[in-house]
């Protein structure tokens, strides 16, 4: 089995690759994995084993069709994680990079997979493509109403995937997951940013009144779900991956403060993000019913383990580490 993983040096992709190389996915214990990653600010080669007999790392751009066409012959599957992912960045000057990497990059991956007759592609997408929902939850057939440039670029990539399936018969499956947390995430994102700052006794910025609600899923559960879709999903299908674990941003910040032993007064309200989606909620009955998916990591334990990981890994902190926090 040969699997090409794009964006495998990032948060979720690297978790997927480490798990596969460690034999964590039955039937894939001897799989050979090639990672293609451009090593943007969010990608870190150190997230992957330095040397592993079944891992090949290629520094490259998913918009590079000749590169992908040179790599893909003989591969059984592509798992496509590579994307620009930080919503805040997509609101500023970096918006073009989102549409380039996420829309053109996905179309390039699909084109290369088609040309090289790759058996299956899993396109990793997000619940943010649905927009914001006041009540209830989204099923996979809900219309896409993305609000941020990030979400719009991911929605574009989902539609590119659909078109390659409908037009060319490429076996591509799309996953749409809720917010992930866990180790190895870039420290710009909410959980690692708040955790490392709270551990250091520094204030953290909470958008607006903190009432925005997200479902949180451990990265390990997300990756297991992706693997289920790779193995048992159906071509052209979309699978929501949720947790049922909803928290407002304020509740999450308060829980992180408790876990870090920090005072809740360090949570400081700041001007709300432009166009901030109020609430995301997924109906993931389909993947539970069809593929037997169920999250395994309890939120309280998973979040505590995540905080403990960032406490240990002070080399990842973007700011000086006070002696007290490191010993913590
Ligand atoms: P991340 O930002 O941590 O990692 C993205 C990786 O893609 C990085 O290693 C980066 O270097 C690489 N990359 C970016 N542009 C590239 C390009 N043009 N060519 C090659 N590599 C490129 O992101 P993540 O949180 O691991 O997210 C992975 C995927 O999962 C994304 O597609 C994202 O939309 C999706 N997703 C993320 C979450 C979440 O909560 N983090 C939730 C649902 C879905």
PDB file of N, CA and C and ligand atoms in Angstrom, residues 7-13 36-44 60-63 80-85 100-101 124-127 150 154 177-180 185-186 189 222, ligand 1:
ATOM      1  N   UNK A   7       0.335  18.057   3.005  1.00  0.00           N
ATOM      2  CA  UNK A   7       0.208  18.800   4.260  1.00  0.00           C
ATOM      3  C   UNK A   7       0.541  17.951   5.476  1.00  0.00           C
ATOM      4  N   UNK A   8       1.368  16.941   5.274  1.00  0.00           N
ATOM      5  CA  UNK A   8       1.676  15.998   6.355  1.00  0.00           C
ATOM      6  C   UNK A   8       2.639  16.519   7.391  1.00  0.00           C
ATOM      7  N   UNK A   9       3.121  17.754   7.225  1.00  0.00           N
ATOM      8  CA  UNK A   9       3.982  18.339   8.261  1.00  0.00           C
ATOM      9  C   UNK A   9       3.183  19.289   9.159  1.00  0.00           C
ATOM     10  N   UNK A  10       1.892  19.405   8.899  1.00  0.00           N
ATOM     11  CA  UNK A  10       1.047  20.285   9.713  1.00  0.00           C
ATOM     12  C   UNK A  10       0.473  19.550  10.911  1.00  0.00           C
ATOM     13  N   UNK A  11      -0.466  20.187  11.569  1.00  0.00           N
ATOM     14  CA  UNK A  11      -1.050  19.659  12.814  1.00  0.00           C
ATOM     15  C   UNK A  11      -1.736  18.301  12.594  1.00  0.00           C
ATOM     16  N   UNK A  12      -2.755  18.263  11.773  1.00  0.00           N
ATOM     17  CA  UNK A  12      -3.563  17.036  11.649  1.00  0.00           C
ATOM     18  C   UNK A  12      -2.855  16.024  10.747  1.00  0.00           C
ATOM     19  N   UNK A  13      -2.284  16.517   9.645  1.00  0.00           N
ATOM     20  CA  UNK A  13      -1.607  15.605   8.718  1.00  0.00           C
ATOM     21  C   UNK A  13      -0.462  14.868   9.390  1.00  0.00           C
ATOM     22  N   UNK A  36       3.990  15.318   0.997  1.00  0.00           N
ATOM     23  CA  UNK A  36       4.322  16.528   0.222  1.00  0.00           C
ATOM     24  C   UNK A  36       3.840  17.718   1.026  1.00  0.00           C
ATOM     25  N   UNK A  37       4.764  18.579   1.377  1.00  0.00           N
ATOM     26  CA  UNK A  37       4.395  19.738   2.203  1.00  0.00           C
ATOM     27  C   UNK A  37       5.305  20.909   1.832  1.00  0.00           C
ATOM     28  N   UNK A  38       4.712  22.086   1.706  1.00  0.00           N
ATOM     29  CA  UNK A  38       5.475  23.279   1.322  1.00  0.00           C
ATOM     30  C   UNK A  38       6.212  23.889   2.507  1.00  0.00           C
ATOM     31  N   UNK A  39       6.005  23.353   3.693  1.00  0.00           N
ATOM     32  CA  UNK A  39       6.613  23.891   4.924  1.00  0.00           C
ATOM     33  C   UNK A  39       6.384  25.394   5.022  1.00  0.00           C
ATOM     34  N   UNK A  40       5.115  25.780   5.000  1.00  0.00           N
ATOM     35  CA  UNK A  40       4.758  27.172   5.286  1.00  0.00           C
ATOM     36  C   UNK A  40       5.002  27.398   6.777  1.00  0.00           C
ATOM     37  N   UNK A  41       4.644  28.574   7.277  1.00  0.00           N
ATOM     38  CA  UNK A  41       4.831  28.862   8.709  1.00  0.00           C
ATOM     39  C   UNK A  41       4.149  27.788   9.583  1.00  0.00           C
ATOM     40  N   UNK A  42       3.091  27.142   9.033  1.00  0.00           N
ATOM     41  CA  UNK A  42       2.308  26.181   9.831  1.00  0.00           C
ATOM     42  C   UNK A  42       2.867  24.771   9.766  1.00  0.00           C
ATOM     43  N   UNK A  43       3.762  24.521   8.823  1.00  0.00           N
ATOM     44  CA  UNK A  43       4.314  23.174   8.671  1.00  0.00           C
ATOM     45  C   UNK A  43       5.681  23.092   9.332  1.00  0.00           C
ATOM     46  N   UNK A  44       5.970  21.951   9.929  1.00  0.00           N
ATOM     47  CA  UNK A  44       7.240  21.788  10.628  1.00  0.00           C
ATOM     48  C   UNK A  44       7.739  20.371  10.351  1.00  0.00           C
ATOM     49  N   UNK A  60       7.422  20.470  -1.131  1.00  0.00           N
ATOM     50  CA  UNK A  60       6.860  20.879  -2.414  1.00  0.00           C
ATOM     51  C   UNK A  60       5.465  21.449  -2.251  1.00  0.00           C
ATOM     52  N   UNK A  61       5.012  22.060  -3.338  1.00  0.00           N
ATOM     53  CA  UNK A  61       3.754  22.804  -3.335  1.00  0.00           C
ATOM     54  C   UNK A  61       2.673  21.972  -4.016  1.00  0.00           C
ATOM     55  N   UNK A  62       1.491  21.911  -3.426  1.00  0.00           N
ATOM     56  CA  UNK A  62       0.410  21.132  -4.065  1.00  0.00           C
ATOM     57  C   UNK A  62      -0.100  21.786  -5.348  1.00  0.00           C
ATOM     58  N   UNK A  63       0.325  23.012  -5.631  1.00  0.00           N
ATOM     59  CA  UNK A  63      -0.035  23.637  -6.909  1.00  0.00           C
ATOM     60  C   UNK A  63       0.924  23.215  -8.025  1.00  0.00           C
ATOM     61  N   UNK A  80      -5.534  14.261   1.367  1.00  0.00           N
ATOM     62  CA  UNK A  80      -5.195  15.666   1.057  1.00  0.00           C
ATOM     63  C   UNK A  80      -5.555  16.592   2.222  1.00  0.00           C
ATOM     64  N   UNK A  81      -4.522  16.908   3.013  1.00  0.00           N
ATOM     65  CA  UNK A  81      -4.692  17.823   4.147  1.00  0.00           C
ATOM     66  C   UNK A  81      -4.217  19.236   3.813  1.00  0.00           C
ATOM     67  N   UNK A  82      -3.279  19.373   2.880  1.00  0.00           N
ATOM     68  CA  UNK A  82      -2.590  20.655   2.691  1.00  0.00           C
ATOM     69  C   UNK A  82      -3.570  21.797   2.450  1.00  0.00           C
ATOM     70  N   UNK A  83      -3.404  22.857   3.198  1.00  0.00           N
ATOM     71  CA  UNK A  83      -4.262  24.036   3.045  1.00  0.00           C
ATOM     72  C   UNK A  83      -3.703  25.163   3.892  1.00  0.00           C
ATOM     73  N   UNK A  84      -4.064  26.369   3.523  1.00  0.00           N
ATOM     74  CA  UNK A  84      -3.926  27.498   4.443  1.00  0.00           C
ATOM     75  C   UNK A  84      -5.131  27.405   5.365  1.00  0.00           C
ATOM     76  N   UNK A  85      -4.905  27.521   6.691  1.00  0.00           N
ATOM     77  CA  UNK A  85      -5.993  27.136   7.603  1.00  0.00           C
ATOM     78  C   UNK A  85      -6.385  28.173   8.658  1.00  0.00           C
ATOM     79  N   UNK A 100      -5.339  30.274  -3.579  1.00  0.00           N
ATOM     80  CA  UNK A 100      -4.342  29.568  -4.390  1.00  0.00           C
ATOM     81  C   UNK A 100      -4.123  28.148  -3.846  1.00  0.00           C
ATOM     82  N   UNK A 101      -3.738  28.050  -2.577  1.00  0.00           N
ATOM     83  CA  UNK A 101      -3.415  26.720  -2.036  1.00  0.00           C
ATOM     84  C   UNK A 101      -4.652  25.840  -1.899  1.00  0.00           C
ATOM     85  N   UNK A 124      -9.755  16.428   2.762  1.00  0.00           N
ATOM     86  CA  UNK A 124     -10.064  16.786   4.148  1.00  0.00           C
ATOM     87  C   UNK A 124     -10.598  18.210   4.190  1.00  0.00           C
ATOM     88  N   UNK A 125     -11.876  18.348   4.520  1.00  0.00           N
ATOM     89  CA  UNK A 125     -12.473  19.680   4.564  1.00  0.00           C
ATOM     90  C   UNK A 125     -12.981  19.989   5.976  1.00  0.00           C
ATOM     91  N   UNK A 126     -13.833  20.967   6.073  1.00  0.00           N
ATOM     92  CA  UNK A 126     -14.170  21.535   7.376  1.00  0.00           C
ATOM     93  C   UNK A 126     -15.656  21.859   7.488  1.00  0.00           C
ATOM     94  N   UNK A 127     -16.156  21.881   8.713  1.00  0.00           N
ATOM     95  CA  UNK A 127     -17.559  22.274   8.932  1.00  0.00           C
ATOM     96  C   UNK A 127     -17.801  23.741   8.584  1.00  0.00           C
ATOM     97  N   UNK A 150     -11.333  31.959   4.287  1.00  0.00           N
ATOM     98  CA  UNK A 150     -10.867  30.574   4.517  1.00  0.00           C
ATOM     99  C   UNK A 150     -11.975  29.584   4.163  1.00  0.00           C
ATOM    100  N   UNK A 154     -12.230  26.738   1.161  1.00  0.00           N
ATOM    101  CA  UNK A 154     -12.450  25.306   1.414  1.00  0.00           C
ATOM    102  C   UNK A 154     -13.721  24.833   0.687  1.00  0.00           C
ATOM    103  N   UNK A 177     -14.978  18.186   9.075  1.00  0.00           N
ATOM    104  CA  UNK A 177     -14.807  17.977  10.521  1.00  0.00           C
ATOM    105  C   UNK A 177     -14.966  19.281  11.298  1.00  0.00           C
ATOM    106  N   UNK A 178     -15.290  19.111  12.559  1.00  0.00           N
ATOM    107  CA  UNK A 178     -15.385  20.259  13.473  1.00  0.00           C
ATOM    108  C   UNK A 178     -13.979  20.654  13.951  1.00  0.00           C
ATOM    109  N   UNK A 179     -13.902  21.622  14.871  1.00  0.00           N
ATOM    110  CA  UNK A 179     -12.608  22.104  15.366  1.00  0.00           C
ATOM    111  C   UNK A 179     -11.820  20.987  16.048  1.00  0.00           C
ATOM    112  N   UNK A 180     -10.532  20.926  15.738  1.00  0.00           N
ATOM    113  CA  UNK A 180      -9.649  19.920  16.347  1.00  0.00           C
ATOM    114  C   UNK A 180      -8.801  20.553  17.442  1.00  0.00           C
ATOM    115  N   UNK A 185      -0.047  21.381  17.316  1.00  0.00           N
ATOM    116  CA  UNK A 185      -0.740  22.413  16.533  1.00  0.00           C
ATOM    117  C   UNK A 185       0.081  23.703  16.559  1.00  0.00           C
ATOM    118  N   UNK A 186       0.037  24.428  15.457  1.00  0.00           N
ATOM    119  CA  UNK A 186       0.767  25.688  15.392  1.00  0.00           C
ATOM    120  C   UNK A 186       0.259  26.636  16.480  1.00  0.00           C
ATOM    121  N   UNK A 189      -2.952  29.148  16.759  1.00  0.00           N
ATOM    122  CA  UNK A 189      -4.352  28.732  16.904  1.00  0.00           C
ATOM    123  C   UNK A 189      -4.808  28.805  18.358  1.00  0.00           C
ATOM    124  N   UNK A 222     -10.298  12.590  14.801  1.00  0.00           N
ATOM    125  CA  UNK A 222     -10.457  13.058  13.416  1.00  0.00           C
ATOM    126  C   UNK A 222      -9.699  12.134  12.463  1.00  0.00           C
TER     127      UNK A 222
HETATM  128  P1  LIG B   1      -2.104  23.279   9.459  1.00  0.00           P
HETATM  129  O1  LIG B   1      -2.152  24.714   9.078  1.00  0.00           O
HETATM  130  O2  LIG B   1      -1.571  22.900  10.785  1.00  0.00           O
HETATM  131  O3  LIG B   1      -1.255  22.458   8.365  1.00  0.00           O
HETATM  132  C1  LIG B   1      -1.397  22.682   6.998  1.00  0.00           C
HETATM  133  C2  LIG B   1      -0.180  22.081   6.309  1.00  0.00           C
HETATM  134  O4  LIG B   1      -0.325  22.288   4.887  1.00  0.00           O
HETATM  135  C3  LIG B   1       1.142  22.734   6.718  1.00  0.00           C
HETATM  136  O5  LIG B   1       2.107  21.745   6.981  1.00  0.00           O
HETATM  137  C4  LIG B   1       1.531  23.578   5.505  1.00  0.00           C
HETATM  138  O6  LIG B   1       2.940  23.716   5.358  1.00  0.00           O
HETATM  139  C5  LIG B   1       0.910  22.777   4.379  1.00  0.00           C
HETATM  140  N1  LIG B   1       0.612  23.585   3.187  1.00  0.00           N
HETATM  141  C6  LIG B   1      -0.059  24.770   3.134  1.00  0.00           C
HETATM  142  N2  LIG B   1      -0.113  25.197   1.859  1.00  0.00           N
HETATM  143  C7  LIG B   1       0.526  24.272   1.100  1.00  0.00           C
HETATM  144  C8  LIG B   1       0.796  24.145  -0.293  1.00  0.00           C
HETATM  145  N3  LIG B   1       0.409  25.084  -1.177  1.00  0.00           N
HETATM  146  N4  LIG B   1       1.471  23.058  -0.722  1.00  0.00           N
HETATM  147  C9  LIG B   1       1.870  22.096   0.157  1.00  0.00           C
HETATM  148  N5  LIG B   1       1.662  22.178   1.486  1.00  0.00           N
HETATM  149  C10 LIG B   1       0.989  23.249   1.946  1.00  0.00           C
HETATM  150  O7  LIG B   1      -3.580  22.737   9.242  1.00  0.00           O
HETATM  151  P2  LIG B   1      -4.376  21.586  10.001  1.00  0.00           P
HETATM  152  O8  LIG B   1      -5.061  22.176  11.164  1.00  0.00           O
HETATM  153  O9  LIG B   1      -3.492  20.417  10.192  1.00  0.00           O
HETATM  154  O10 LIG B   1      -5.495  21.264   8.908  1.00  0.00           O
HETATM  155  C11 LIG B   1      -5.307  20.222   7.945  1.00  0.00           C
HETATM  156  C12 LIG B   1      -6.554  20.132   7.080  1.00  0.00           C
HETATM  157  O11 LIG B   1      -7.682  19.842   7.920  1.00  0.00           O
HETATM  158  C13 LIG B   1      -6.896  21.421   6.343  1.00  0.00           C
HETATM  159  O12 LIG B   1      -7.319  21.091   5.043  1.00  0.00           O
HETATM  160  C14 LIG B   1      -8.030  22.027   7.159  1.00  0.00           C
HETATM  161  O13 LIG B   1      -8.880  22.800   6.357  1.00  0.00           O
HETATM  162  C15 LIG B   1      -8.702  20.792   7.698  1.00  0.00           C
HETATM  163  N6  LIG B   1      -9.422  20.967   8.975  1.00  0.00           N
HETATM  164  C16 LIG B   1      -8.783  21.484  10.062  1.00  0.00           C
HETATM  165  C17 LIG B   1      -9.464  21.611  11.278  1.00  0.00           C
HETATM  166  C18 LIG B   1      -8.800  22.148  12.521  1.00  0.00           C
HETATM  167  O14 LIG B   1      -9.476  22.348  13.532  1.00  0.00           O
HETATM  168  N7  LIG B   1      -7.490  22.377  12.536  1.00  0.00           N
HETATM  169  C19 LIG B   1     -10.808  21.215  11.361  1.00  0.00           C
HETATM  170  C20 LIG B   1     -11.430  20.677  10.228  1.00  0.00           C
HETATM  171  C21 LIG B   1     -10.720  20.550   9.044  1.00  0.00           C
END
